[in-house]
């Protein structure tokens, strides 16, 4: 039957979450940047990191790290964005500088957007449709991190090959008079909307420097802002954001107005000193996760200021499905049943730093439904409780694979490195195999090229996966499809060498649903996740978690799964 509205209730702000409890409906709303909570200076310490916490670049075409993206999502915008809220709702693509999300036409190959009227940059220059074409042309030609995301645009091939001036006028048609931008793709791309929500596709004026810009210019020179903040200084170890005087809130979902008047980033301070500074109130936010040796301190003495959130990152071992013993699904399931995930969690610092998992998709990912068949007493809640060694040994016996030699490859760059590798060796030997550890130490380049190359015949390898955007396809299609397996190649990502045509067909159906029925697509991805878990090409054990620490004077904490802590939505009291 058709639904009719029985009653309308004004909630005073944009709804961010909805829950039903019995005969009651509870609605959470986004806080509005007005009144007592508006104002002040937010002090951010991003932690150490490989660049001392500095962003790799503040140019949207080059930024490809959490700090750079966190800054740019407060200063710049694309046609689309992610809902600026915490939890799984923050993975939803919403209209940004476009008025709406279009339904693709031409068999999924054409997307036509309408630009919001009267949007200007911080310097007063109007935002025009051509600015989005300029952004993509820069992303394709300047040696930026992911030109492949837009390689399906008509005309992109010549831009990537740099065979001349980049001209996407055929693939991105713009009309200033009507304010429309039409993207024409060579083939349907179900993830295209996610790619348009990334900083690479943020609007930039046609006068933006291209390949003639120096590296220093790309690193430290801000481009004109469209968001609530603009970069007013970047000198030495300090980057300052202040309010954009020309900003008006055009979407509370994609780009709500900010609370602090000023946001200051201080780089070059390591995480341990950063923790102390936040505890003492000298800084307000530690943007990087709290170090493991400070966890007990912050979670006990500063519990009210500590926030733990799952990341879109799964850590697992790949089980080579094409060679003995793991070409037999029973052997793969046996290892999954035998693994003491609680013990592995202890090696990684305990339940604060990671969450137990038996499946591919992490929490806060669309399509995630908790599922764990590999435990004593499986339940609909999907919780792991204990290993089932009796079932594991029965399965190994049924395969007749006892005594098979197995190499377990590990690398220190994937937490917890060799220690978990040794535990897997012990587990396999306990099941009757002849397992040995192949430890690559700190040599990540050699490690990844070796485990990727099928000619090396590695049976088990430690791996982790984090995605650039929150779509189930970015986990599953890259890692676990027939096409993802590239034989004898150091660039192969399907280290399990997994290929199941019936699952590939289900993946294609889910991809087809993404563009017009996201809810149905989410249900389809959940079923695919279950089927892959049952097929056991991987040995998942944890989902990494972020531990955020804020000062006493900070309120309204939210962590967006895509962008991290929503700094502009924090209250400074």
Coordinates of C-alpha atoms in Angstrom, one line a residue:
X1 CA 0.0 0.0 0.0
X2 CA 1.0 3.6 -0.5
X3 CA 2.5 5.3 2.6
X4 CA 0.9 8.5 3.8
X5 CA 2.2 11.0 6.3
X6 CA 0.1 10.9 9.5
X7 CA 1.9 13.7 11.2
X8 CA 4.8 16.1 10.5
X9 CA 7.1 17.1 13.4
X10 CA 9.7 19.8 13.1
X11 CA 13.0 18.6 14.6
X12 CA 14.9 21.9 14.2
X13 CA 17.8 20.6 12.2
X14 CA 18.8 18.1 9.5
X15 CA 18.1 14.4 10.6
X16 CA 21.3 12.4 10.8
X17 CA 20.0 9.0 12.1
X18 CA 16.7 7.2 12.7
X19 CA 15.8 4.3 15.0
X20 CA 12.6 2.5 15.8
X21 CA 12.0 1.2 19.4
X22 CA 8.6 -0.5 19.8
X23 CA 6.0 2.0 18.7
X24 CA 8.4 5.0 19.0
X25 CA 10.6 6.6 16.4
X26 CA 13.8 8.3 17.6
X27 CA 15.5 10.9 15.4
X28 CA 19.0 12.3 15.9
X29 CA 19.8 15.7 14.3
X30 CA 22.9 17.5 13.2
X31 CA 23.9 20.3 15.5
X32 CA 23.5 23.8 14.1
X33 CA 26.5 26.2 14.2
X34 CA 24.7 29.0 16.1
X35 CA 24.5 30.2 19.6
X36 CA 26.8 29.5 22.6
X37 CA 28.8 26.7 20.8
X38 CA 30.0 28.9 18.0
X39 CA 33.4 30.5 18.2
X40 CA 36.9 29.9 19.7
X41 CA 40.1 28.3 18.4
X42 CA 40.5 24.5 18.0
X43 CA 44.1 23.3 18.4
X44 CA 44.8 20.1 16.5
X45 CA 47.9 17.9 16.9
X46 CA 47.9 15.4 14.0
X47 CA 50.6 13.2 15.7
X48 CA 54.0 12.1 14.2
X49 CA 53.5 10.0 11.1
X50 CA 56.0 9.7 8.2
X51 CA 55.8 13.5 7.5
X52 CA 55.6 14.7 11.1
X53 CA 51.9 14.7 10.7
X54 CA 52.0 17.1 7.8
X55 CA 49.7 16.6 4.8
X56 CA 51.4 15.3 1.7
X57 CA 49.7 18.2 -0.2
X58 CA 46.9 20.7 0.3
X59 CA 46.2 20.6 -3.5
X60 CA 43.1 18.4 -4.1
X61 CA 44.7 16.8 -7.1
X62 CA 47.7 15.5 -5.0
X63 CA 46.3 15.1 -1.4
X64 CA 46.2 11.4 -0.6
X65 CA 46.5 11.1 3.2
X66 CA 44.1 11.4 6.1
X67 CA 45.4 14.8 7.2
X68 CA 45.2 16.3 3.7
X69 CA 41.7 15.0 3.2
X70 CA 40.5 16.2 6.6
X71 CA 41.7 19.7 5.8
X72 CA 40.3 19.8 2.3
X73 CA 36.9 18.5 3.3
X74 CA 36.5 21.7 5.4
X75 CA 37.8 24.1 2.7
X76 CA 36.7 22.7 -0.6
X77 CA 33.8 20.8 -2.3
X78 CA 32.9 18.6 -5.1
X79 CA 29.6 18.0 -6.8
X80 CA 29.0 15.2 -4.3
X81 CA 30.1 14.6 -0.7
X82 CA 29.6 12.3 2.2
X83 CA 27.1 13.1 4.9
X84 CA 29.0 14.9 7.6
X85 CA 28.0 12.9 10.5
X86 CA 29.4 10.0 12.5
X87 CA 28.7 6.3 12.1
X88 CA 27.5 4.4 9.1
X89 CA 25.3 7.3 8.0
X90 CA 28.5 9.1 7.2
X91 CA 29.2 6.7 4.3
X92 CA 26.2 8.0 2.4
X93 CA 26.9 10.0 -0.8
X94 CA 24.9 13.2 -0.7
X95 CA 24.6 16.2 -3.1
X96 CA 27.4 18.6 -2.6
X97 CA 27.7 21.5 -5.0
X98 CA 25.2 19.7 -7.1
X99 CA 21.5 20.1 -6.4
X100 CA 20.8 16.4 -6.6
X101 CA 22.3 13.0 -7.3
X102 CA 21.2 12.1 -10.9
X103 CA 20.0 8.8 -12.1
X104 CA 22.4 7.7 -14.8
X105 CA 21.2 7.4 -18.4
X106 CA 22.6 5.9 -21.5
X107 CA 22.9 2.5 -19.9
X108 CA 24.7 3.8 -16.9
X109 CA 27.3 5.8 -18.9
X110 CA 26.0 9.4 -18.5
X111 CA 25.5 11.4 -15.3
X112 CA 24.2 15.0 -15.6
X113 CA 24.4 17.3 -12.6
X114 CA 22.9 20.7 -11.9
X115 CA 25.2 23.1 -10.1
X116 CA 23.8 25.0 -7.2
X117 CA 23.3 28.7 -8.1
X118 CA 25.4 31.6 -6.7
X119 CA 28.2 29.5 -5.2
X120 CA 31.5 31.5 -5.0
X121 CA 35.1 30.8 -3.9
X122 CA 36.5 32.7 -0.9
X123 CA 38.0 35.3 -3.3
X124 CA 34.5 36.0 -4.7
X125 CA 35.1 34.2 -8.0
X126 CA 31.9 32.3 -9.1
X127 CA 32.1 28.5 -9.2
X128 CA 31.3 27.4 -12.8
X129 CA 30.6 24.1 -14.4
X130 CA 34.0 24.1 -16.2
X131 CA 35.7 24.1 -12.8
X132 CA 34.8 20.4 -12.4
X133 CA 36.2 19.5 -15.8
X134 CA 39.4 21.3 -14.8
X135 CA 39.7 19.3 -11.6
X136 CA 39.4 16.0 -13.5
X137 CA 41.9 17.1 -16.2
X138 CA 44.4 17.9 -13.5
X139 CA 43.7 14.5 -11.8
X140 CA 44.5 12.7 -15.0
X141 CA 47.6 14.6 -16.2
X142 CA 49.7 15.8 -13.2
X143 CA 51.0 12.5 -11.9
X144 CA 48.4 12.5 -9.2
X145 CA 47.8 9.4 -7.0
X146 CA 44.7 7.9 -8.6
X147 CA 44.1 8.9 -12.2
X148 CA 42.6 5.4 -12.7
X149 CA 39.5 6.6 -10.8
X150 CA 38.5 8.8 -13.8
X151 CA 40.1 6.8 -16.6
X152 CA 36.7 5.7 -17.8
X153 CA 35.7 9.3 -18.8
X154 CA 35.6 9.7 -22.6
X155 CA 38.9 11.2 -23.8
X156 CA 40.8 10.3 -20.6
X157 CA 43.2 7.9 -22.3
X158 CA 45.0 10.7 -24.2
X159 CA 45.2 12.7 -21.0
X160 CA 46.8 9.9 -19.0
X161 CA 49.2 9.1 -21.9
X162 CA 50.1 12.8 -22.0
X163 CA 50.1 12.8 -25.8
X164 CA 49.1 16.4 -25.9
X165 CA 47.0 19.0 -24.1
X166 CA 44.3 17.2 -22.0
X167 CA 40.9 17.9 -23.5
X168 CA 37.9 16.3 -21.8
X169 CA 35.3 18.4 -23.6
X170 CA 33.8 15.2 -25.1
X171 CA 33.8 13.3 -21.8
X172 CA 32.7 16.2 -19.5
X173 CA 30.3 18.6 -21.2
X174 CA 29.6 21.8 -19.4
X175 CA 27.1 24.6 -19.9
X176 CA 27.5 27.8 -18.0
X177 CA 24.1 29.1 -19.1
X178 CA 22.2 26.2 -17.6
X179 CA 24.7 25.3 -14.9
X180 CA 24.9 21.7 -16.0
X181 CA 27.8 19.2 -16.0
X182 CA 27.5 16.0 -17.9
X183 CA 29.9 13.1 -17.5
X184 CA 30.1 10.6 -20.3
X185 CA 31.8 7.3 -19.5
X186 CA 33.1 4.6 -21.9
X187 CA 31.4 1.9 -19.7
X188 CA 29.2 1.9 -16.6
X189 CA 31.1 2.5 -13.3
X190 CA 28.9 1.7 -10.3
X191 CA 31.4 3.4 -8.0
X192 CA 31.6 6.6 -10.0
X193 CA 29.5 8.6 -7.5
X194 CA 32.0 7.7 -4.8
X195 CA 34.9 8.8 -6.9
X196 CA 33.3 12.2 -7.5
X197 CA 33.0 12.7 -3.8
X198 CA 36.8 12.4 -3.3
X199 CA 39.0 15.5 -3.2
X200 CA 40.5 14.7 -6.6
X201 CA 37.2 15.9 -8.1
X202 CA 36.8 19.0 -6.0
X203 CA 36.1 22.2 -8.0
X204 CA 39.1 24.3 -8.9
X205 CA 39.2 27.5 -11.1
X206 CA 40.6 27.2 -14.6
X207 CA 43.5 29.5 -13.6
X208 CA 44.8 26.8 -11.1
X209 CA 48.4 26.0 -11.8
X210 CA 48.9 22.7 -13.6
X211 CA 52.0 20.8 -14.4
X212 CA 54.1 23.9 -14.3
X213 CA 53.6 24.2 -10.5
X214 CA 56.5 23.3 -8.3
X215 CA 56.4 20.6 -5.7
X216 CA 56.6 23.3 -3.0
X217 CA 53.6 25.1 -4.5
X218 CA 51.6 21.9 -4.6
X219 CA 52.5 21.2 -1.0
X220 CA 51.8 24.5 0.7
X221 CA 49.9 26.9 -1.6
X222 CA 46.1 26.7 -0.9
X223 CA 43.6 26.9 -3.7
X224 CA 40.4 29.1 -3.5
X225 CA 38.0 27.7 -0.9
X226 CA 34.3 27.0 -1.3
X227 CA 33.7 25.4 2.2
X228 CA 33.2 27.1 5.6
X229 CA 36.9 27.5 6.1
X230 CA 39.9 28.7 4.1
X231 CA 43.6 28.2 4.7
X232 CA 45.0 31.6 5.7
X233 CA 48.5 30.5 6.6
X234 CA 50.8 27.5 6.2
X235 CA 54.3 28.3 7.5
X236 CA 56.8 26.1 9.3
X237 CA 54.9 23.7 11.5
X238 CA 51.6 25.6 11.6
X239 CA 48.6 25.5 9.3
X240 CA 45.7 27.9 10.1
X241 CA 42.1 27.7 8.9
X242 CA 39.7 30.6 9.4
X243 CA 36.1 31.2 8.4
X244 CA 35.5 31.7 4.7
X245 CA 33.7 35.1 4.5
X246 CA 31.8 34.1 1.3
X247 CA 30.5 30.8 2.6
X248 CA 26.8 30.2 3.0
X249 CA 25.5 26.9 4.2
X250 CA 24.0 25.4 1.0
X251 CA 23.7 21.8 2.5
X252 CA 23.6 20.8 6.1
X253 CA 24.2 17.2 5.0
X254 CA 27.3 17.7 2.8
X255 CA 28.8 20.9 4.2
X256 CA 27.3 22.2 7.5
X257 CA 28.7 25.5 8.8
X258 CA 31.5 25.0 11.3
X259 CA 31.6 25.8 15.0
X260 CA 35.2 27.0 15.7
X261 CA 36.1 30.4 14.3
X262 CA 39.7 29.2 13.8
X263 CA 41.4 25.8 13.5
X264 CA 45.1 25.5 14.0
X265 CA 47.2 22.4 13.1
X266 CA 50.6 22.0 14.7
X267 CA 52.9 19.5 13.0
X268 CA 56.2 17.9 14.0
X269 CA 55.0 16.7 17.5
X270 CA 55.1 13.0 18.0
X271 CA 52.1 11.1 19.3
X272 CA 53.4 10.6 22.8
X273 CA 54.0 14.3 23.3
X274 CA 50.7 14.9 21.5
X275 CA 48.8 12.8 24.0
X276 CA 50.4 14.7 26.9
X277 CA 49.5 18.0 25.4
X278 CA 45.8 17.1 24.9
X279 CA 45.7 15.7 28.5
X280 CA 47.1 19.0 29.8
X281 CA 44.7 21.1 27.7
X282 CA 47.5 22.6 25.5
X283 CA 45.9 21.0 22.4
X284 CA 42.3 19.9 21.8
X285 CA 42.5 16.9 19.4
X286 CA 45.0 14.2 18.7
X287 CA 44.2 13.4 15.1
X288 CA 46.2 10.2 15.0
X289 CA 45.3 7.2 17.1
X290 CA 46.6 7.0 20.7
X291 CA 49.8 4.9 21.0
X292 CA 49.2 1.4 22.4
X293 CA 51.4 2.0 25.5
X294 CA 49.3 5.0 26.5
X295 CA 45.9 3.3 26.1
X296 CA 45.4 2.2 29.7
X297 CA 46.3 5.8 30.8
X298 CA 43.8 7.5 28.6
X299 CA 41.0 5.0 28.9
X300 CA 41.1 5.1 32.7
X301 CA 42.2 8.7 33.6
X302 CA 40.6 10.4 30.6
X303 CA 37.8 8.0 29.8
X304 CA 35.3 10.8 29.1
X305 CA 37.7 12.3 26.6
X306 CA 38.5 9.1 24.8
X307 CA 36.5 7.8 21.8
X308 CA 36.9 4.4 20.1
X309 CA 35.6 3.8 16.6
X310 CA 36.0 1.0 14.1
X311 CA 38.0 1.8 10.9
X312 CA 37.1 0.7 7.4
X313 CA 40.1 -1.7 7.6
X314 CA 40.2 -5.5 7.8
X315 CA 43.3 -7.4 8.8
X316 CA 43.6 -11.1 7.6
X317 CA 45.7 -13.9 6.2
X318 CA 45.2 -14.9 2.6
X319 CA 44.9 -18.6 2.0
X320 CA 46.1 -19.7 -1.4
X321 CA 43.1 -21.4 -2.9
X322 CA 44.9 -22.9 -5.9
X323 CA 47.6 -25.1 -4.2
X324 CA 47.5 -27.7 -1.4
X325 CA 46.2 -27.8 1.2
X326 CA 43.9 -24.8 0.7
X327 CA 42.6 -25.6 -2.7
X328 CA 40.1 -27.6 -0.5
X329 CA 37.5 -25.4 1.2
X330 CA 37.4 -27.8 4.1
X331 CA 41.1 -27.1 4.9
X332 CA 40.4 -23.3 4.7
X333 CA 37.4 -23.6 7.0
X334 CA 39.5 -25.8 9.4
X335 CA 42.0 -23.0 9.9
X336 CA 39.2 -20.5 10.5
X337 CA 37.6 -22.7 13.1
X338 CA 40.9 -23.3 14.8
X339 CA 42.1 -19.7 15.1
X340 CA 42.0 -18.3 18.6
X341 CA 41.0 -14.8 17.6
X342 CA 41.0 -13.6 21.2
X343 CA 44.7 -14.5 21.5
X344 CA 45.6 -12.7 18.3
X345 CA 43.6 -9.7 19.6
X346 CA 45.8 -9.7 22.7
X347 CA 48.9 -9.5 20.5
X348 CA 47.5 -6.4 18.9
X349 CA 46.9 -4.6 22.1
X350 CA 43.5 -5.8 23.1
X351 CA 39.9 -4.9 22.4
X352 CA 40.5 -1.1 22.4
X353 CA 42.7 -1.2 19.3
X354 CA 40.9 -3.8 17.4
X355 CA 37.6 -5.7 17.1
X356 CA 37.3 -9.4 16.4
X357 CA 36.1 -10.3 12.9
X358 CA 35.4 -13.4 10.9
X359 CA 34.4 -11.7 7.6
X360 CA 35.6 -9.4 4.9
X361 CA 33.5 -6.3 5.3
X362 CA 34.2 -4.1 8.4
X363 CA 31.6 -2.3 10.5
X364 CA 30.3 1.1 9.3
X365 CA 30.6 -0.3 5.7
X366 CA 27.3 -0.3 3.7
X367 CA 26.2 -3.9 3.5
X368 CA 27.9 -4.9 6.7
X369 CA 26.0 -7.5 8.7
X370 CA 27.8 -9.3 11.6
X371 CA 28.6 -12.9 10.6
X372 CA 30.8 -15.5 12.2
X373 CA 30.2 -19.2 11.6
X374 CA 33.8 -20.1 12.7
X375 CA 33.2 -20.3 16.5
X376 CA 31.8 -22.5 19.2
X377 CA 28.1 -21.8 19.3
X378 CA 27.6 -19.5 16.2
X379 CA 24.7 -17.1 16.8
X380 CA 22.7 -14.6 14.7
X381 CA 24.6 -11.8 16.5
X382 CA 27.7 -12.8 14.6
X383 CA 30.0 -12.8 17.6
X384 CA 33.1 -14.9 17.9
X385 CA 33.3 -16.7 21.3
X386 CA 36.0 -19.5 21.1
X387 CA 37.8 -21.7 18.6
X388 CA 36.3 -25.0 17.6
X389 CA 39.3 -27.2 17.5
X390 CA 37.3 -30.5 17.3
X391 CA 35.6 -29.4 14.1
X392 CA 38.9 -28.1 12.7
X393 CA 40.6 -31.4 13.3
X394 CA 37.7 -33.3 11.8
X395 CA 37.9 -31.2 8.6
X396 CA 41.6 -31.6 8.2
X397 CA 41.2 -35.4 8.7
X398 CA 38.5 -35.4 6.0
X399 CA 40.8 -33.7 3.5
X400 CA 43.7 -36.2 4.1
X401 CA 46.0 -33.2 3.9
X402 CA 47.8 -33.7 7.2
X403 CA 51.6 -33.4 6.7
X404 CA 51.4 -30.8 3.8
X405 CA 54.2 -28.3 4.0
X406 CA 53.0 -24.7 4.4
X407 CA 54.9 -21.4 4.4
X408 CA 53.4 -18.5 6.4
X409 CA 54.6 -15.1 5.2
X410 CA 54.7 -12.1 7.5
X411 CA 55.9 -8.5 7.5
X412 CA 56.4 -6.1 10.4
X413 CA 54.4 -3.3 8.7
X414 CA 51.1 -5.2 9.2
X415 CA 50.3 -5.3 12.9
X416 CA 51.3 -7.4 14.8
X417 CA 53.9 -8.7 12.3
X418 CA 55.8 -11.9 13.0
X419 CA 54.2 -12.6 16.4
X420 CA 50.9 -13.4 14.8
X421 CA 52.6 -15.3 12.0
X422 CA 54.3 -17.5 14.6
X423 CA 50.9 -18.2 16.2
X424 CA 49.5 -19.2 12.8
X425 CA 52.5 -21.6 12.3
X426 CA 51.8 -23.1 15.7
X427 CA 48.1 -23.5 14.9
X428 CA 48.8 -25.2 11.6
X429 CA 51.4 -27.6 13.1
X430 CA 48.8 -28.4 15.8
X431 CA 46.4 -29.4 13.0
X432 CA 49.0 -31.8 11.6
X433 CA 50.6 -29.7 8.9
X434 CA 54.3 -28.9 8.5
X435 CA 54.3 -25.1 8.7
X436 CA 57.3 -22.7 8.7
X437 CA 57.5 -18.9 9.1
X438 CA 58.8 -16.8 6.2
X439 CA 59.5 -13.4 7.9
X440 CA 60.3 -10.5 5.7
X441 CA 61.0 -8.2 8.6
X442 CA 60.8 -4.5 7.6
X443 CA 61.2 -5.2 3.8
X444 CA 57.7 -4.3 2.7
X445 CA 58.5 -3.9 -1.0
X446 CA 59.9 -7.4 -1.2
X447 CA 57.1 -8.8 0.9
X448 CA 54.2 -7.5 -1.1
X449 CA 55.8 -8.3 -4.5
X450 CA 56.4 -11.8 -3.3
X451 CA 53.0 -12.7 -1.8
X452 CA 51.3 -11.1 -4.9
X453 CA 53.2 -13.3 -7.4
X454 CA 51.5 -16.6 -7.8
X455 CA 54.7 -18.2 -9.2
X456 CA 56.2 -17.9 -5.6
X457 CA 53.6 -20.4 -4.3
X458 CA 53.1 -18.8 -0.9
X459 CA 50.4 -20.7 1.0
X460 CA 49.5 -18.2 3.7
X461 CA 50.3 -14.4 3.9
X462 CA 49.4 -11.6 6.3
X463 CA 47.5 -8.8 4.7
X464 CA 45.4 -5.8 5.5
X465 CA 43.0 -3.7 3.4
X466 CA 41.8 -0.2 3.8
X467 CA 39.7 1.5 1.2
X468 CA 39.7 5.0 -0.3
X469 CA 35.9 5.2 -0.3
X470 CA 33.2 3.4 1.7
X471 CA 31.8 1.0 -0.9
X472 CA 31.7 -2.8 -0.4
X473 CA 32.9 -3.2 -4.0
X474 CA 36.2 -1.5 -3.1
X475 CA 36.9 -4.4 -0.7
X476 CA 35.5 -7.3 -2.6
X477 CA 36.0 -6.6 -6.3
X478 CA 39.7 -5.6 -5.8
X479 CA 40.5 -8.6 -3.6
X480 CA 38.3 -11.6 -4.4
X481 CA 37.0 -11.8 -7.9
X482 CA 38.2 -13.8 -10.8
X483 CA 39.3 -10.7 -12.8
X484 CA 41.2 -9.4 -9.7
X485 CA 43.7 -12.4 -9.9
X486 CA 46.6 -11.5 -12.1
X487 CA 48.9 -14.6 -12.5
X488 CA 52.7 -14.3 -12.0
X489 CA 52.4 -10.6 -11.3
X490 CA 53.8 -8.5 -8.4
X491 CA 50.8 -6.2 -8.8
X492 CA 48.2 -8.9 -8.1
X493 CA 45.9 -8.0 -5.2
X494 CA 44.0 -11.2 -5.0
X495 CA 46.6 -13.0 -3.0
X496 CA 44.2 -15.8 -2.2
X497 CA 43.9 -16.4 -6.0
X498 CA 40.2 -16.9 -5.3
X499 CA 37.8 -17.3 -8.2
X500 CA 34.2 -18.4 -7.9
X501 CA 32.1 -17.6 -11.0
X502 CA 28.8 -17.8 -9.1
X503 CA 30.0 -15.2 -6.6
X504 CA 31.3 -13.0 -9.5
X505 CA 27.8 -13.1 -11.0
X506 CA 26.3 -12.0 -7.6
X507 CA 28.8 -9.2 -7.4
X508 CA 27.8 -8.0 -10.9
X509 CA 24.2 -7.9 -9.8
X510 CA 25.1 -5.9 -6.7
X511 CA 27.0 -3.5 -8.8
X512 CA 24.1 -3.1 -11.1
X513 CA 21.8 -2.3 -8.1
X514 CA 24.2 0.4 -6.7
X515 CA 23.3 3.1 -9.2
X516 CA 19.5 3.0 -8.6
X517 CA 18.7 1.0 -5.5
X518 CA 21.3 1.4 -2.7
X519 CA 19.2 -0.4 -0.1
X520 CA 18.9 -3.5 -2.3
X521 CA 22.5 -3.3 -3.2
X522 CA 23.4 -3.2 0.6
X523 CA 21.4 -6.4 1.1
X524 CA 23.1 -8.0 -1.9
X525 CA 26.6 -7.1 -0.6
X526 CA 25.7 -8.6 2.8
X527 CA 24.8 -11.9 1.2
X528 CA 28.0 -11.8 -0.9
X529 CA 30.1 -11.2 2.3
X530 CA 28.5 -14.2 3.9
X531 CA 29.1 -16.4 0.8
X532 CA 32.8 -15.4 0.7
X533 CA 33.1 -16.0 4.4
X534 CA 31.7 -19.5 3.9
X535 CA 34.1 -20.1 1.0
X536 CA 37.0 -19.1 3.4
X537 CA 39.6 -17.7 1.0
X538 CA 40.7 -15.5 3.8
X539 CA 41.5 -15.9 7.5
X540 CA 40.1 -12.6 8.9
X541 CA 40.9 -11.9 12.5
X542 CA 40.4 -8.2 13.4
X543 CA 39.0 -4.8 12.3
X544 CA 41.4 -2.0 13.3
X545 CA 40.0 0.7 15.6
X546 CA 40.9 4.3 16.1
X547 CA 41.3 5.7 19.6
X548 CA 40.7 9.5 19.5
X549 CA 41.6 11.7 22.4
X550 CA 40.2 15.2 22.9
X551 CA 40.6 17.9 25.6
X552 CA 38.2 18.6 28.4
X553 CA 36.9 21.7 26.6
X554 CA 35.8 19.8 23.4
X555 CA 32.2 18.7 22.8
X556 CA 30.0 17.3 20.0
X557 CA 32.6 14.6 19.0
X558 CA 31.7 12.7 15.8
X559 CA 33.9 10.4 13.7
X560 CA 33.0 10.0 10.1
X561 CA 34.1 6.6 8.7
X562 CA 35.4 8.3 5.5
X563 CA 37.0 11.6 6.8
X564 CA 37.8 10.9 10.4
X565 CA 37.0 13.3 13.3
X566 CA 34.7 16.0 12.1
X567 CA 36.9 18.9 13.4
X568 CA 34.7 21.7 12.2
X569 CA 31.7 20.2 14.1
X570 CA 33.5 20.1 17.4
X571 CA 32.5 22.6 20.1
X572 CA 35.3 24.5 21.9
X573 CA 34.0 25.6 25.3

